[in-house]
PDB file of N, CA, C and O in Angstrom, chain B, residues numbered from 101:
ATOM      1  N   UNK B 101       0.840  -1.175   0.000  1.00  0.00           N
ATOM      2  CA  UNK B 101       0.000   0.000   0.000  1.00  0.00           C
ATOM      3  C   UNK B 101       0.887   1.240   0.000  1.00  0.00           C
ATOM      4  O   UNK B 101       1.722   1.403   0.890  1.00  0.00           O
ATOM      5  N   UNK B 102       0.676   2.309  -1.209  1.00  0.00           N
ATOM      6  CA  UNK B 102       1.545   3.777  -1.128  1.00  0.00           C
ATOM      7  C   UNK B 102       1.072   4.107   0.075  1.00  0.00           C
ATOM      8  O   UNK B 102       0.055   3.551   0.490  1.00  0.00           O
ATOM      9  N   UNK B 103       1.824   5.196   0.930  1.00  0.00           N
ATOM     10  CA  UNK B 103       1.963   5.669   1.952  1.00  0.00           C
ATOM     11  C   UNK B 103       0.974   7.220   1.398  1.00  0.00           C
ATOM     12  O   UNK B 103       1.323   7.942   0.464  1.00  0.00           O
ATOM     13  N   UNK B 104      -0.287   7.431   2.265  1.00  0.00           N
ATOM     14  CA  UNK B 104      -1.374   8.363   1.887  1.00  0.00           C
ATOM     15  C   UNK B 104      -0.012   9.729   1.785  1.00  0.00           C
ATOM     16  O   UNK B 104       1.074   9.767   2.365  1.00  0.00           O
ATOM     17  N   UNK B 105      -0.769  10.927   0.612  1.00  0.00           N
ATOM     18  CA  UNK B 105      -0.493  12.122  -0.014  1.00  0.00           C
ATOM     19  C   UNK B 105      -1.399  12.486   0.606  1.00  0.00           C
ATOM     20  O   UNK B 105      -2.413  11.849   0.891  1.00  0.00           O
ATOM     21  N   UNK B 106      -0.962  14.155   1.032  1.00  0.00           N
ATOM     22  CA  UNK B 106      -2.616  15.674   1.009  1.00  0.00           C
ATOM     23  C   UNK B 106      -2.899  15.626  -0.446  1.00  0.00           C
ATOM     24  O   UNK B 106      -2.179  15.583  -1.444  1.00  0.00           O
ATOM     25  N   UNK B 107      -4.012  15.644  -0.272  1.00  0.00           N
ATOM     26  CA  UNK B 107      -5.240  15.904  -1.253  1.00  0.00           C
ATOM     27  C   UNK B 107      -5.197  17.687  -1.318  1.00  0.00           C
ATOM     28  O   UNK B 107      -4.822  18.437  -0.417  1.00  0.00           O
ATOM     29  N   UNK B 108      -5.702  18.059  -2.674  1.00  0.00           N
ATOM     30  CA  UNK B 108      -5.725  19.697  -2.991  1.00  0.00           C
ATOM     31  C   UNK B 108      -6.612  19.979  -1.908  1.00  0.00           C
ATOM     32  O   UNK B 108      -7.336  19.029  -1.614  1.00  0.00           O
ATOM     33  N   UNK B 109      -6.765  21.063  -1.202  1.00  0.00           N
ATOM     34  CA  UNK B 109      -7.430  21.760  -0.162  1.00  0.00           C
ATOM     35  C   UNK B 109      -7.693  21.294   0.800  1.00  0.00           C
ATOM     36  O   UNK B 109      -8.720  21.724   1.325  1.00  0.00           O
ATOM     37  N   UNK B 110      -6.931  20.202   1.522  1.00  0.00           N
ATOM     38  CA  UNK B 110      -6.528  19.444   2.654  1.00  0.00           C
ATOM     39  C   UNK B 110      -5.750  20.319   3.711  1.00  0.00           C
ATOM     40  O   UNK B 110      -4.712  20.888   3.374  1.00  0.00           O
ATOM     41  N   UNK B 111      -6.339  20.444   5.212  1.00  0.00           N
ATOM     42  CA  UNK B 111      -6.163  21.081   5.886  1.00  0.00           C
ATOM     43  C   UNK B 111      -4.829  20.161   6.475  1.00  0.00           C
ATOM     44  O   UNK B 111      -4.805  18.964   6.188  1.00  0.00           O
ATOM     45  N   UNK B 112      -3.779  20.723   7.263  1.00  0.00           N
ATOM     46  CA  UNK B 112      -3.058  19.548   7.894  1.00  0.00           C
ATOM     47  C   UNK B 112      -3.679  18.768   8.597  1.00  0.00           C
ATOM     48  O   UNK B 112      -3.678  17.552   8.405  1.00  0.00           O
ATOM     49  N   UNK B 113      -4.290  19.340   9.498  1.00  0.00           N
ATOM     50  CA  UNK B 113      -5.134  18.503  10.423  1.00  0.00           C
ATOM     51  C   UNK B 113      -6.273  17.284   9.470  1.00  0.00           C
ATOM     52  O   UNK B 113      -6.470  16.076   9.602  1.00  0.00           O
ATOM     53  N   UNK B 114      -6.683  18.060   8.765  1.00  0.00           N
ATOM     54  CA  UNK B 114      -7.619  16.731   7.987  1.00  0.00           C
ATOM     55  C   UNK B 114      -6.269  15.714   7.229  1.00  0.00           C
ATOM     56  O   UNK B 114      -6.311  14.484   7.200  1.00  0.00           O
ATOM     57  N   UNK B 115      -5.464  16.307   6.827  1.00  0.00           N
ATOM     58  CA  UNK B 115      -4.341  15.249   6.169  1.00  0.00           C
ATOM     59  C   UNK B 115      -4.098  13.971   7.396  1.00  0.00           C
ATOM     60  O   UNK B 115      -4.344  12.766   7.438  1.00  0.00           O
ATOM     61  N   UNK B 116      -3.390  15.124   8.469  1.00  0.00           N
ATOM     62  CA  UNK B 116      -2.377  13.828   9.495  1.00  0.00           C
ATOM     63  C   UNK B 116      -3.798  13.153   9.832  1.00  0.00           C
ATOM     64  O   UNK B 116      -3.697  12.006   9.397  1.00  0.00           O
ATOM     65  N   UNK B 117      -5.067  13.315  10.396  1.00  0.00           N
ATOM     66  CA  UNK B 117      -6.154  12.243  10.871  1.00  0.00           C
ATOM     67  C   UNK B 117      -6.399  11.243   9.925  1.00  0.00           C
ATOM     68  O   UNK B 117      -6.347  10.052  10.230  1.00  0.00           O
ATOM     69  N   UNK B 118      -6.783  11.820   8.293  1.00  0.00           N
ATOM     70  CA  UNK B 118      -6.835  11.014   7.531  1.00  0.00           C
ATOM     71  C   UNK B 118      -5.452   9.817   7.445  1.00  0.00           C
ATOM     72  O   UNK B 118      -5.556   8.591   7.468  1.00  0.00           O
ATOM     73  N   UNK B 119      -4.362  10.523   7.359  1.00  0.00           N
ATOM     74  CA  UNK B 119      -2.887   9.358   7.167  1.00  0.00           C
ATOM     75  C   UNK B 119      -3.037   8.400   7.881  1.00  0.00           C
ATOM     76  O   UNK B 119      -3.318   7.277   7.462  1.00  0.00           O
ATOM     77  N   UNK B 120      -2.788   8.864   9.670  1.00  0.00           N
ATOM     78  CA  UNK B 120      -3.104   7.769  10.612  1.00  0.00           C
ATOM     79  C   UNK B 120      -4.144   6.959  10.512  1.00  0.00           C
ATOM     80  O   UNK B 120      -4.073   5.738  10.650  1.00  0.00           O
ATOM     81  N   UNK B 121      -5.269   7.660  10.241  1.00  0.00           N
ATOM     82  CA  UNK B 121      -5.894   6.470  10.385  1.00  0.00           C
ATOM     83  C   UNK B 121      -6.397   5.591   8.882  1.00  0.00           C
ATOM     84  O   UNK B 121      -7.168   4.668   9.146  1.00  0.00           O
ATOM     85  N   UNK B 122      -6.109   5.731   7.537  1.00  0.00           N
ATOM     86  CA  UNK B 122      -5.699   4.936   6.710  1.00  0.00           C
ATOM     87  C   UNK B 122      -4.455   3.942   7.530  1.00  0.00           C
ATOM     88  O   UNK B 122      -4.674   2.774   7.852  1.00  0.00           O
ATOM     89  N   UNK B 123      -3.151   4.648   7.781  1.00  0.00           N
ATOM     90  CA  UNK B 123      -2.371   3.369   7.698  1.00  0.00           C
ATOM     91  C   UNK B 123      -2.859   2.352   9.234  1.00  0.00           C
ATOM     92  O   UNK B 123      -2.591   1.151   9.221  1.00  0.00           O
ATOM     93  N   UNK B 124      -3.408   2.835  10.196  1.00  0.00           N
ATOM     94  CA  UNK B 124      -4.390   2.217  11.023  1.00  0.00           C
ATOM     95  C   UNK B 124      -5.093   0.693  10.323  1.00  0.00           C
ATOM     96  O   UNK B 124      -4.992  -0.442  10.789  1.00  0.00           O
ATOM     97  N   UNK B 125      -5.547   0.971   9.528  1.00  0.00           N
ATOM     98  CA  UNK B 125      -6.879   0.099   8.260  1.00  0.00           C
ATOM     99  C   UNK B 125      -5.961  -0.694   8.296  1.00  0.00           C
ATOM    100  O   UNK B 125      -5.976  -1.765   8.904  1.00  0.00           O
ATOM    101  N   UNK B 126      -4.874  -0.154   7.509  1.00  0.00           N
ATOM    102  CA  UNK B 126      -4.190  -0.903   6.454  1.00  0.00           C
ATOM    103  C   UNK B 126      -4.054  -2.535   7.207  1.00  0.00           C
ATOM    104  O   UNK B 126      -3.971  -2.739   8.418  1.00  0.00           O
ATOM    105  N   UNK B 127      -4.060  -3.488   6.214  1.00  0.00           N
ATOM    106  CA  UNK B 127      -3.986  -5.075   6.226  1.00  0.00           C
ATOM    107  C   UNK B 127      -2.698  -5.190   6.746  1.00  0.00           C
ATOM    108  O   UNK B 127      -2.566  -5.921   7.728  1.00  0.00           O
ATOM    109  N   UNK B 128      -1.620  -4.562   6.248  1.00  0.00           N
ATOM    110  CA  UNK B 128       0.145  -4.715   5.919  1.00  0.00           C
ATOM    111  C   UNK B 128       0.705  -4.937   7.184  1.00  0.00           C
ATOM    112  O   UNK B 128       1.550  -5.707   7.640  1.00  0.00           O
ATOM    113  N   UNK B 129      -0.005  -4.047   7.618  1.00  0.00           N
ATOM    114  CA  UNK B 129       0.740  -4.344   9.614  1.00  0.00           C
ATOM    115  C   UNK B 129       2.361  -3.504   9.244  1.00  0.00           C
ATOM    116  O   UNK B 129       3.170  -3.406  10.167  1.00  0.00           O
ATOM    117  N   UNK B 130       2.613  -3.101   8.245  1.00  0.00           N
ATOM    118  CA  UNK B 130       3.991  -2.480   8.520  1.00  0.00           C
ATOM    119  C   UNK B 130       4.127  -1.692   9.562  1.00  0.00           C
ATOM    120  O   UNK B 130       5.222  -1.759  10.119  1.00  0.00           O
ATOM    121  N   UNK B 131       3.374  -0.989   9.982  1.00  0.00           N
ATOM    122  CA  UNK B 131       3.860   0.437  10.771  1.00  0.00           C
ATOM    123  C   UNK B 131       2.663   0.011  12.216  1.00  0.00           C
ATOM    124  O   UNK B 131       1.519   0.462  12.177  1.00  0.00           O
ATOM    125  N   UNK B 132       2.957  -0.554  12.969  1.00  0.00           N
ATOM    126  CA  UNK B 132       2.151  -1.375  14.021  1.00  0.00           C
ATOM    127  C   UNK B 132       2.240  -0.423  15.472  1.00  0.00           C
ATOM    128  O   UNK B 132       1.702  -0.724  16.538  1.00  0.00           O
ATOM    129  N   UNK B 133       3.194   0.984  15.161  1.00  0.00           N
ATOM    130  CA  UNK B 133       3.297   1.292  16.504  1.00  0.00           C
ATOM    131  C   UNK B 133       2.495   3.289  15.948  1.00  0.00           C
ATOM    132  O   UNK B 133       2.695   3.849  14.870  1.00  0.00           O
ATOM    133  N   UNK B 134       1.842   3.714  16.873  1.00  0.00           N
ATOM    134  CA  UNK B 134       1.226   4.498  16.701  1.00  0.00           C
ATOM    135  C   UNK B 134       1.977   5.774  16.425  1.00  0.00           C
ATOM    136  O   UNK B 134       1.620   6.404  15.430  1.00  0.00           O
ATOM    137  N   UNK B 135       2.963   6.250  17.157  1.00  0.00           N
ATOM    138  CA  UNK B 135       3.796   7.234  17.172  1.00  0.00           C
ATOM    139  C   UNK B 135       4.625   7.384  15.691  1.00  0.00           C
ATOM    140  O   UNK B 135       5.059   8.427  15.200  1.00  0.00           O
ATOM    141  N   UNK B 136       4.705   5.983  15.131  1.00  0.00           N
ATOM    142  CA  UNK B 136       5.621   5.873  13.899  1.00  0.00           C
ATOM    143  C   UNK B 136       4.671   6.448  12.763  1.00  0.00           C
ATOM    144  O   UNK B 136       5.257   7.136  11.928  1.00  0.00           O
ATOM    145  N   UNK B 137       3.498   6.305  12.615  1.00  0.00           N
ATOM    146  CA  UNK B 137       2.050   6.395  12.168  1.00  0.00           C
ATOM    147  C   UNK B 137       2.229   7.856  11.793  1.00  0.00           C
ATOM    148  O   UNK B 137       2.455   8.331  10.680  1.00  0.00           O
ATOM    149  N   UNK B 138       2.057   8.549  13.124  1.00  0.00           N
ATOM    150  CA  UNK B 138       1.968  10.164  12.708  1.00  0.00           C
ATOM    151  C   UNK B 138       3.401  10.244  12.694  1.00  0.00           C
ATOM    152  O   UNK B 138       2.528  10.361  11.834  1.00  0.00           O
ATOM    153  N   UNK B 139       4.730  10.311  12.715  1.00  0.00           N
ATOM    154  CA  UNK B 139       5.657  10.407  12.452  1.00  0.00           C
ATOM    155  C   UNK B 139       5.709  10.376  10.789  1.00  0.00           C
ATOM    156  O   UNK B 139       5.860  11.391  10.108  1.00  0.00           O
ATOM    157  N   UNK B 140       5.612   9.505  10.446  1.00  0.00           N
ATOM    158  CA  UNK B 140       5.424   9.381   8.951  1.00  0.00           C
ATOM    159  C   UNK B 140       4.394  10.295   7.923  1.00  0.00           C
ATOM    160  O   UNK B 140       4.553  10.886   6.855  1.00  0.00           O
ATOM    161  N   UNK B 141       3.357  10.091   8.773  1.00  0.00           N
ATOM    162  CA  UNK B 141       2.142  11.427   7.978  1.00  0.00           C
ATOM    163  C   UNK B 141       2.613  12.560   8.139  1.00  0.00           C
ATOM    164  O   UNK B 141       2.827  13.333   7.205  1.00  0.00           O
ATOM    165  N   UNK B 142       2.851  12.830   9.429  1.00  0.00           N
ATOM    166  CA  UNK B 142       3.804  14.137   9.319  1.00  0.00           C
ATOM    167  C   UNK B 142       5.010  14.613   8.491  1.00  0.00           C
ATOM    168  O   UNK B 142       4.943  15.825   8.283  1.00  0.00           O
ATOM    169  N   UNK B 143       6.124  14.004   7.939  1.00  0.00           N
ATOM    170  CA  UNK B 143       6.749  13.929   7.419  1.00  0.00           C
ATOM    171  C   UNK B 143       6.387  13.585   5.672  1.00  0.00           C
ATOM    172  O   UNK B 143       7.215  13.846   4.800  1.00  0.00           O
ATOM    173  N   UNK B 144       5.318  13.100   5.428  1.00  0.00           N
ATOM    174  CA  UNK B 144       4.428  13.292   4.438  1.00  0.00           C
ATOM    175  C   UNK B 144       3.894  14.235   4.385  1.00  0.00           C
ATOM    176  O   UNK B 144       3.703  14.284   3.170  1.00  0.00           O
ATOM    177  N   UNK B 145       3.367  15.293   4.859  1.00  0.00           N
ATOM    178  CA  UNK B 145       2.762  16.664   5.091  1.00  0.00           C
ATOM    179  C   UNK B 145       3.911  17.553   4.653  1.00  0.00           C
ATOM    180  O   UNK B 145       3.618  18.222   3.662  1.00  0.00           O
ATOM    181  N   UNK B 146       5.282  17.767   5.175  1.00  0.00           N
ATOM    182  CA  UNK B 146       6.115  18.284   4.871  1.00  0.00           C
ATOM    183  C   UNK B 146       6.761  17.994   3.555  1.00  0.00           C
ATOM    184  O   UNK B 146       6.921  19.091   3.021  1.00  0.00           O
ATOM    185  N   UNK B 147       7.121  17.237   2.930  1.00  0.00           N
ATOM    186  CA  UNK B 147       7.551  17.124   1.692  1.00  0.00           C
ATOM    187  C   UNK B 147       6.823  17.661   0.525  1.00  0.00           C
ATOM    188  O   UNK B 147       5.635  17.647   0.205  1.00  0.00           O
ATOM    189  N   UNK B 148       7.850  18.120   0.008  1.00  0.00           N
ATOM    190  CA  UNK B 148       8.011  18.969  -1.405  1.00  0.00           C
ATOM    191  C   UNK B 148       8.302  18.267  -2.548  1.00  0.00           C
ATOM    192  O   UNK B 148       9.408  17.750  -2.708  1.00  0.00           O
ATOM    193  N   UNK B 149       7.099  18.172  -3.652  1.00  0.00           N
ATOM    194  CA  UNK B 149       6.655  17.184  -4.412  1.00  0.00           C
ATOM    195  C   UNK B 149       8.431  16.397  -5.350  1.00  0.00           C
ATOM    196  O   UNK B 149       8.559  15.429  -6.100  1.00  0.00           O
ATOM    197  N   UNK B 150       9.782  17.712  -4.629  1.00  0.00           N
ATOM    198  CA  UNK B 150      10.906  17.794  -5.599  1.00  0.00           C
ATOM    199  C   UNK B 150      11.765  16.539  -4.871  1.00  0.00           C
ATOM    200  O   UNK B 150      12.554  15.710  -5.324  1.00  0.00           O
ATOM    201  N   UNK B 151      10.905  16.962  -2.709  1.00  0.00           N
ATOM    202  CA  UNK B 151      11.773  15.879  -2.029  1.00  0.00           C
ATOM    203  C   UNK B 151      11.021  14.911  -1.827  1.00  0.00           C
ATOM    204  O   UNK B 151      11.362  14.301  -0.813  1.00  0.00           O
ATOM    205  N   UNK B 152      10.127  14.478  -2.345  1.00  0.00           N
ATOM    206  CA  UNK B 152       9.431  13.086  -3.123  1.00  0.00           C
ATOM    207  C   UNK B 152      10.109  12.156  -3.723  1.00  0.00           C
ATOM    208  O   UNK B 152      10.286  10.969  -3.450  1.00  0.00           O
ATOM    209  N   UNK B 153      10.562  12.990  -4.786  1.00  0.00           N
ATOM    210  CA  UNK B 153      10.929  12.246  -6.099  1.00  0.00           C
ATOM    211  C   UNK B 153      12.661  11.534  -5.597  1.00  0.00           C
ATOM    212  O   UNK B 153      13.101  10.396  -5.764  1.00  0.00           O
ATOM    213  N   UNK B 154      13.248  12.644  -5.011  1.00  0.00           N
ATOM    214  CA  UNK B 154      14.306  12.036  -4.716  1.00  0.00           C
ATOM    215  C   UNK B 154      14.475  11.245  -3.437  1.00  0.00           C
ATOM    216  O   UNK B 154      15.548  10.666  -3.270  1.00  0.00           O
ATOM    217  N   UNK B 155      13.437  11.152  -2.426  1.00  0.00           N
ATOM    218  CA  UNK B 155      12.749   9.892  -1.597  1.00  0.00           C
ATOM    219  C   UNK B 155      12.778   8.830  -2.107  1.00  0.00           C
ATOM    220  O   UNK B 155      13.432   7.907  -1.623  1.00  0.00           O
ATOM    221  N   UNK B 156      11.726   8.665  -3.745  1.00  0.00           N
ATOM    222  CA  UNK B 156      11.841   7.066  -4.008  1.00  0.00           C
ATOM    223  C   UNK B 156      12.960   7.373  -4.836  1.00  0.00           C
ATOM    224  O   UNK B 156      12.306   6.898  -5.765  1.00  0.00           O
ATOM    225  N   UNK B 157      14.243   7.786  -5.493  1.00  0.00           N
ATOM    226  CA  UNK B 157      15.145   7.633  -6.217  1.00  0.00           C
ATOM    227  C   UNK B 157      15.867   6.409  -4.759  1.00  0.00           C
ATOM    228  O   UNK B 157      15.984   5.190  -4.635  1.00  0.00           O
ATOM    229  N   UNK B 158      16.132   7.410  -4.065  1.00  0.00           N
ATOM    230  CA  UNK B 158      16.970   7.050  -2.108  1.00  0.00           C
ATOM    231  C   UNK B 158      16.525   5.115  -2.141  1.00  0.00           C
ATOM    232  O   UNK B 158      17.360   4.218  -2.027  1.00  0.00           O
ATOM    233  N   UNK B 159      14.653   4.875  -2.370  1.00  0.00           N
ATOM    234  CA  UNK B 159      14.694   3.800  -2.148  1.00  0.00           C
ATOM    235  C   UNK B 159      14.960   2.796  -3.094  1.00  0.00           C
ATOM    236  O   UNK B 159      15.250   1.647  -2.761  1.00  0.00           O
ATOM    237  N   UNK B 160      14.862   3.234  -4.439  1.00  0.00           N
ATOM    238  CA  UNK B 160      14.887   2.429  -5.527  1.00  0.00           C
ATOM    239  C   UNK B 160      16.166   1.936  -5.231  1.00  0.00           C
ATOM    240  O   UNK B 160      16.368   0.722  -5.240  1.00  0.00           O
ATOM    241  N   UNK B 161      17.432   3.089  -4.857  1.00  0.00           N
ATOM    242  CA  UNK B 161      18.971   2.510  -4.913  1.00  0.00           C
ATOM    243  C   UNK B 161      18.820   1.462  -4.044  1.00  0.00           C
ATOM    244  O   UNK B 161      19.255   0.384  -4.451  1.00  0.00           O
ATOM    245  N   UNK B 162      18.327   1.487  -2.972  1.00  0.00           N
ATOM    246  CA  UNK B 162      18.451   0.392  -1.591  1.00  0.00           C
ATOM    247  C   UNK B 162      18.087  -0.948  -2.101  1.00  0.00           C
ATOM    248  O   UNK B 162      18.635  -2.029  -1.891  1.00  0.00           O
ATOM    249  N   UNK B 163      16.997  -0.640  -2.849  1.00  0.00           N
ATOM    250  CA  UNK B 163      16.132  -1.995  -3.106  1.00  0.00           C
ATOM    251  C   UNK B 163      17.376  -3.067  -4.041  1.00  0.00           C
ATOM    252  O   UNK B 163      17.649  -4.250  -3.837  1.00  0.00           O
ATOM    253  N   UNK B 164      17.845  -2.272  -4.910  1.00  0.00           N
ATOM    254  CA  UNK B 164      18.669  -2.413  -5.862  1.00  0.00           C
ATOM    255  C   UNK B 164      19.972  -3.910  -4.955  1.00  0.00           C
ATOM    256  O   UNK B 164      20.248  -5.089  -5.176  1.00  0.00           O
ATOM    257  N   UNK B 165      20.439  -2.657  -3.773  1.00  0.00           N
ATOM    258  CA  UNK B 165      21.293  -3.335  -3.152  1.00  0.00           C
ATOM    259  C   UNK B 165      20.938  -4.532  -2.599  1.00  0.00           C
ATOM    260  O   UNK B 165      21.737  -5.469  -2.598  1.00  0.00           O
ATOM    261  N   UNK B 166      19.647  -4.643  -2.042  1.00  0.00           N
ATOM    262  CA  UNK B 166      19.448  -5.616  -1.532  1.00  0.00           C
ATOM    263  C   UNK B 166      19.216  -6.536  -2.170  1.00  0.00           C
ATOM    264  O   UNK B 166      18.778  -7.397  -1.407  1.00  0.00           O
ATOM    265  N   UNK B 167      19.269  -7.144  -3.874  1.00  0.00           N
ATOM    266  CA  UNK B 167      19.164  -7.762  -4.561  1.00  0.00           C
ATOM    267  C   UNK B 167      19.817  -8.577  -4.858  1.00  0.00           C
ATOM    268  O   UNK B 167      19.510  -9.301  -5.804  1.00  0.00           O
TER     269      UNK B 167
END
């Protein structure tokens, strides 16, 4: 599951409630501890669509390595 984006005219507050509690739902169980939850939405809130792109460049290399 992608990790939830703000939506156009998304307040922060409606973003981080919405994030948490999507990855809450989520089946994946990746992120199982609550604090990590909004840690992450938050840090999704802050990014700049430029430090996105070079986010998944960061993971694509990793994945790479671990291959």
């Amino acid at each position: 599951m992608p990790l939830p984006r703000p939506r156009k005219n998304e307040t922060k507050q409606q973003f981080i409630s919405r994030c948490i509690a999507e990855m809450t739902l989520s089946k994946s169980g990746r992120f199982p501890d609550r604090a990590q939850r909004a840690a992450i939405c938050y840090s999704q809130w802050g990014e700049t669509p430029q430090e996105r792109k070079q986010h998944a460049g960061t993971l694509e290399r990793k994945r790479r390595k671990d291959i």
